[in-house]
């Protein structure tokens, strides 16, 4: 490509692919068979669709499921929690009097006052005791604790009886007693 009046696209693409191959080989040689050891359990976001409000979801040692919602400025009468099927539905109405001022220029904005549409969180009915749920709003943090059921009951199984059919011409199985004639 040097000292030419025109651009040879084929040569340019070859050089790009060659550089990419060289980089891949150098990276592979340097890293060898190393694989990162990530702890996905702690860093994985199981509810990526809900970024507002900031939320913690975790399980305690006694298998209780806990939700913590950061709700600065919200009043408890404007917060909705409801179980439907295998889901906990959460919603909240934004406090009044906090309308956005268009003339304000924010340097940093993390505190928002907006309605929280219905968010659903998986809480299997057969594993958690919905009758013993505790929800506490303290210091603008709503903590919802759902204890595990003492005894997890699955659907009752159906016992299948196995019947042995003798094939024609085959002698019945021996029982260990001598047959009387």
Coordinates of C-alpha atoms in Angstrom, one line a residue:
X1 CA 0.0 0.0 0.0
X2 CA 2.9 2.3 0.4
X3 CA 3.9 4.6 -2.4
X4 CA 0.7 4.1 -4.4
X5 CA -1.8 6.6 -5.7
X6 CA -4.7 4.3 -5.2
X7 CA -6.1 2.2 -2.3
X8 CA -6.0 -1.6 -2.9
X9 CA -9.0 -2.8 -0.8
X10 CA -7.9 -6.4 -1.0
X11 CA -4.5 -5.7 0.4
X12 CA -6.0 -3.5 3.2
X13 CA -8.4 -6.3 4.2
X14 CA -5.6 -8.9 4.1
X15 CA -3.5 -6.7 6.4
X16 CA -6.4 -6.2 8.8
X17 CA -7.1 -10.0 9.0
X18 CA -3.5 -10.8 9.4
X19 CA -3.2 -8.3 12.3
X20 CA -6.3 -9.8 13.9
X21 CA -4.9 -13.3 13.5
X22 CA -1.5 -12.2 15.0
X23 CA -3.3 -10.6 17.9
X24 CA -5.4 -13.7 18.5
X25 CA -2.4 -15.9 18.4
X26 CA -0.4 -13.7 20.7
X27 CA -3.3 -13.5 23.2
X28 CA -3.8 -17.3 23.1
X29 CA -0.1 -18.0 23.5
X30 CA 0.1 -15.6 26.5
X31 CA -3.1 -16.8 28.2
X32 CA -2.7 -20.5 27.4
X33 CA -5.6 -22.5 28.8
X34 CA -6.4 -20.0 31.5
X35 CA -10.1 -19.5 32.1
X36 CA -11.5 -16.8 34.3
X37 CA -13.0 -18.0 37.6
X38 CA -16.0 -15.8 37.9
X39 CA -18.5 -16.2 40.8
X40 CA -21.6 -15.7 38.6
X41 CA -23.9 -16.3 41.6
X42 CA -23.1 -13.0 43.2
X43 CA -22.6 -10.9 40.2
X44 CA -25.3 -12.1 37.9
X45 CA -28.4 -9.8 37.5
X46 CA -31.4 -12.1 37.5
X47 CA -33.8 -9.1 36.9
X48 CA -32.0 -7.0 34.3
X49 CA -35.2 -5.3 33.1
X50 CA -35.7 -3.4 36.4
X51 CA -33.1 -0.8 37.0
X52 CA -35.4 1.5 39.0
X53 CA -35.7 1.5 41.9
X54 CA -32.4 0.1 43.0
X55 CA -33.2 -3.4 44.4
X56 CA -31.4 -6.2 46.3
X57 CA -32.8 -9.7 46.0
X58 CA -31.2 -12.4 48.1
X59 CA -31.8 -15.6 50.1
X60 CA -31.0 -15.9 53.8
X61 CA -29.5 -19.0 55.6
X62 CA -33.0 -20.1 56.6
X63 CA -34.1 -20.0 52.9
X64 CA -36.2 -16.9 53.3
X65 CA -36.4 -14.8 50.1
X66 CA -35.7 -11.1 50.7
X67 CA -36.4 -8.1 48.5
X68 CA -35.0 -4.6 49.4
X69 CA -36.3 -1.7 47.4
X70 CA -34.7 1.8 47.7
X71 CA -37.7 4.1 47.8
X72 CA -36.6 7.6 48.9
X73 CA -39.5 10.0 49.0
X74 CA -42.3 7.3 48.6
X75 CA -45.0 6.9 51.1
X76 CA -46.2 3.4 52.2
X77 CA -49.8 4.1 51.1
X78 CA -48.6 4.5 47.5
X79 CA -46.7 1.2 47.4
X80 CA -48.4 -1.9 46.0
X81 CA -47.3 -5.5 46.8
X82 CA -49.4 -8.4 45.6
X83 CA -49.0 -12.1 44.9
X84 CA -50.5 -13.5 41.7
X85 CA -49.7 -17.0 40.7
X86 CA -46.0 -17.7 41.2
X87 CA -45.1 -14.0 41.2
X88 CA -44.8 -11.1 43.6
X89 CA -46.0 -7.9 41.8
X90 CA -44.5 -4.6 43.0
X91 CA -45.5 -1.1 42.0
X92 CA -45.4 2.4 43.5
X93 CA -46.9 5.8 42.7
X94 CA -44.4 8.7 42.7
X95 CA -44.7 11.4 45.4
X96 CA -46.5 14.5 44.3
X97 CA -44.7 17.9 44.3
X98 CA -41.5 16.6 42.7
X99 CA -42.1 17.5 39.1
X100 CA -39.1 18.0 36.9
X101 CA -37.9 21.5 36.4
X102 CA -36.7 21.9 32.8
X103 CA -34.4 24.8 33.6
X104 CA -32.3 22.7 36.0
X105 CA -29.0 21.3 34.7
X106 CA -27.9 18.3 36.7
X107 CA -24.2 17.5 37.3
X108 CA -25.2 14.1 38.6
X109 CA -28.6 12.6 38.8
X110 CA -29.3 9.3 40.6
X111 CA -32.4 10.2 42.6
X112 CA -35.5 10.0 40.5
X113 CA -39.1 10.4 41.4
X114 CA -41.2 8.5 38.9
X115 CA -44.0 6.0 39.0
X116 CA -42.9 2.4 39.2
X117 CA -44.9 0.3 36.9
X118 CA -45.8 -3.3 37.8
X119 CA -42.7 -5.3 38.3
X120 CA -42.9 -9.1 38.8
X121 CA -40.5 -11.2 40.8
X122 CA -40.6 -15.1 40.7
X123 CA -41.7 -16.4 44.1
X124 CA -42.9 -20.0 43.7
X125 CA -46.1 -20.6 45.7
X126 CA -45.1 -24.2 46.6
X127 CA -41.8 -23.1 48.1
X128 CA -42.5 -19.9 50.0
X129 CA -45.0 -19.1 52.8
X130 CA -47.1 -16.2 51.6
X131 CA -49.1 -16.1 54.7
X132 CA -46.0 -15.1 56.8
X133 CA -44.7 -12.3 54.5
X134 CA -43.3 -9.3 56.4
X135 CA -42.9 -6.0 54.6
X136 CA -41.2 -3.1 56.5
X137 CA -40.5 0.5 55.2
X138 CA -37.7 1.9 57.2
X139 CA -35.3 4.8 56.3
X140 CA -36.7 4.7 52.7
X141 CA -35.8 1.0 52.3
X142 CA -38.7 -1.4 51.8
X143 CA -37.7 -4.8 53.0
X144 CA -40.0 -7.7 52.0
X145 CA -39.2 -11.0 53.6
X146 CA -40.9 -14.2 52.4
X147 CA -40.0 -17.2 54.6
X148 CA -39.6 -20.7 53.0
X149 CA -42.3 -23.2 53.6
X150 CA -41.4 -25.8 56.2
X151 CA -42.4 -28.6 54.1
X152 CA -42.2 -28.3 50.3
X153 CA -45.1 -30.3 48.8
X154 CA -44.8 -31.2 45.2
X155 CA -47.7 -32.6 43.1
X156 CA -48.7 -36.1 44.3
X157 CA -47.3 -38.8 42.1
X158 CA -49.3 -41.6 40.5
X159 CA -48.0 -45.1 41.3
X160 CA -47.7 -47.3 38.2
X161 CA -48.3 -51.0 38.7
X162 CA -46.1 -53.3 36.7
X163 CA -47.7 -56.4 35.5
X164 CA -45.8 -59.4 34.2
X165 CA -47.4 -61.2 31.3
X166 CA -46.1 -64.7 30.5
X167 CA -45.3 -65.2 26.8
X168 CA -47.0 -68.1 25.2
X169 CA -44.9 -71.3 25.5
X170 CA -42.9 -70.0 28.4
X171 CA -43.0 -71.8 31.7
X172 CA -44.1 -69.7 34.7
X173 CA -41.3 -68.6 37.0
X174 CA -40.2 -71.0 39.7
X175 CA -41.1 -70.1 43.2
X176 CA -38.6 -72.3 44.9
X177 CA -41.2 -74.8 46.1
X178 CA -41.5 -78.2 44.5
X179 CA -44.5 -78.5 42.4
X180 CA -47.0 -81.1 43.6
X181 CA -48.4 -83.3 41.0

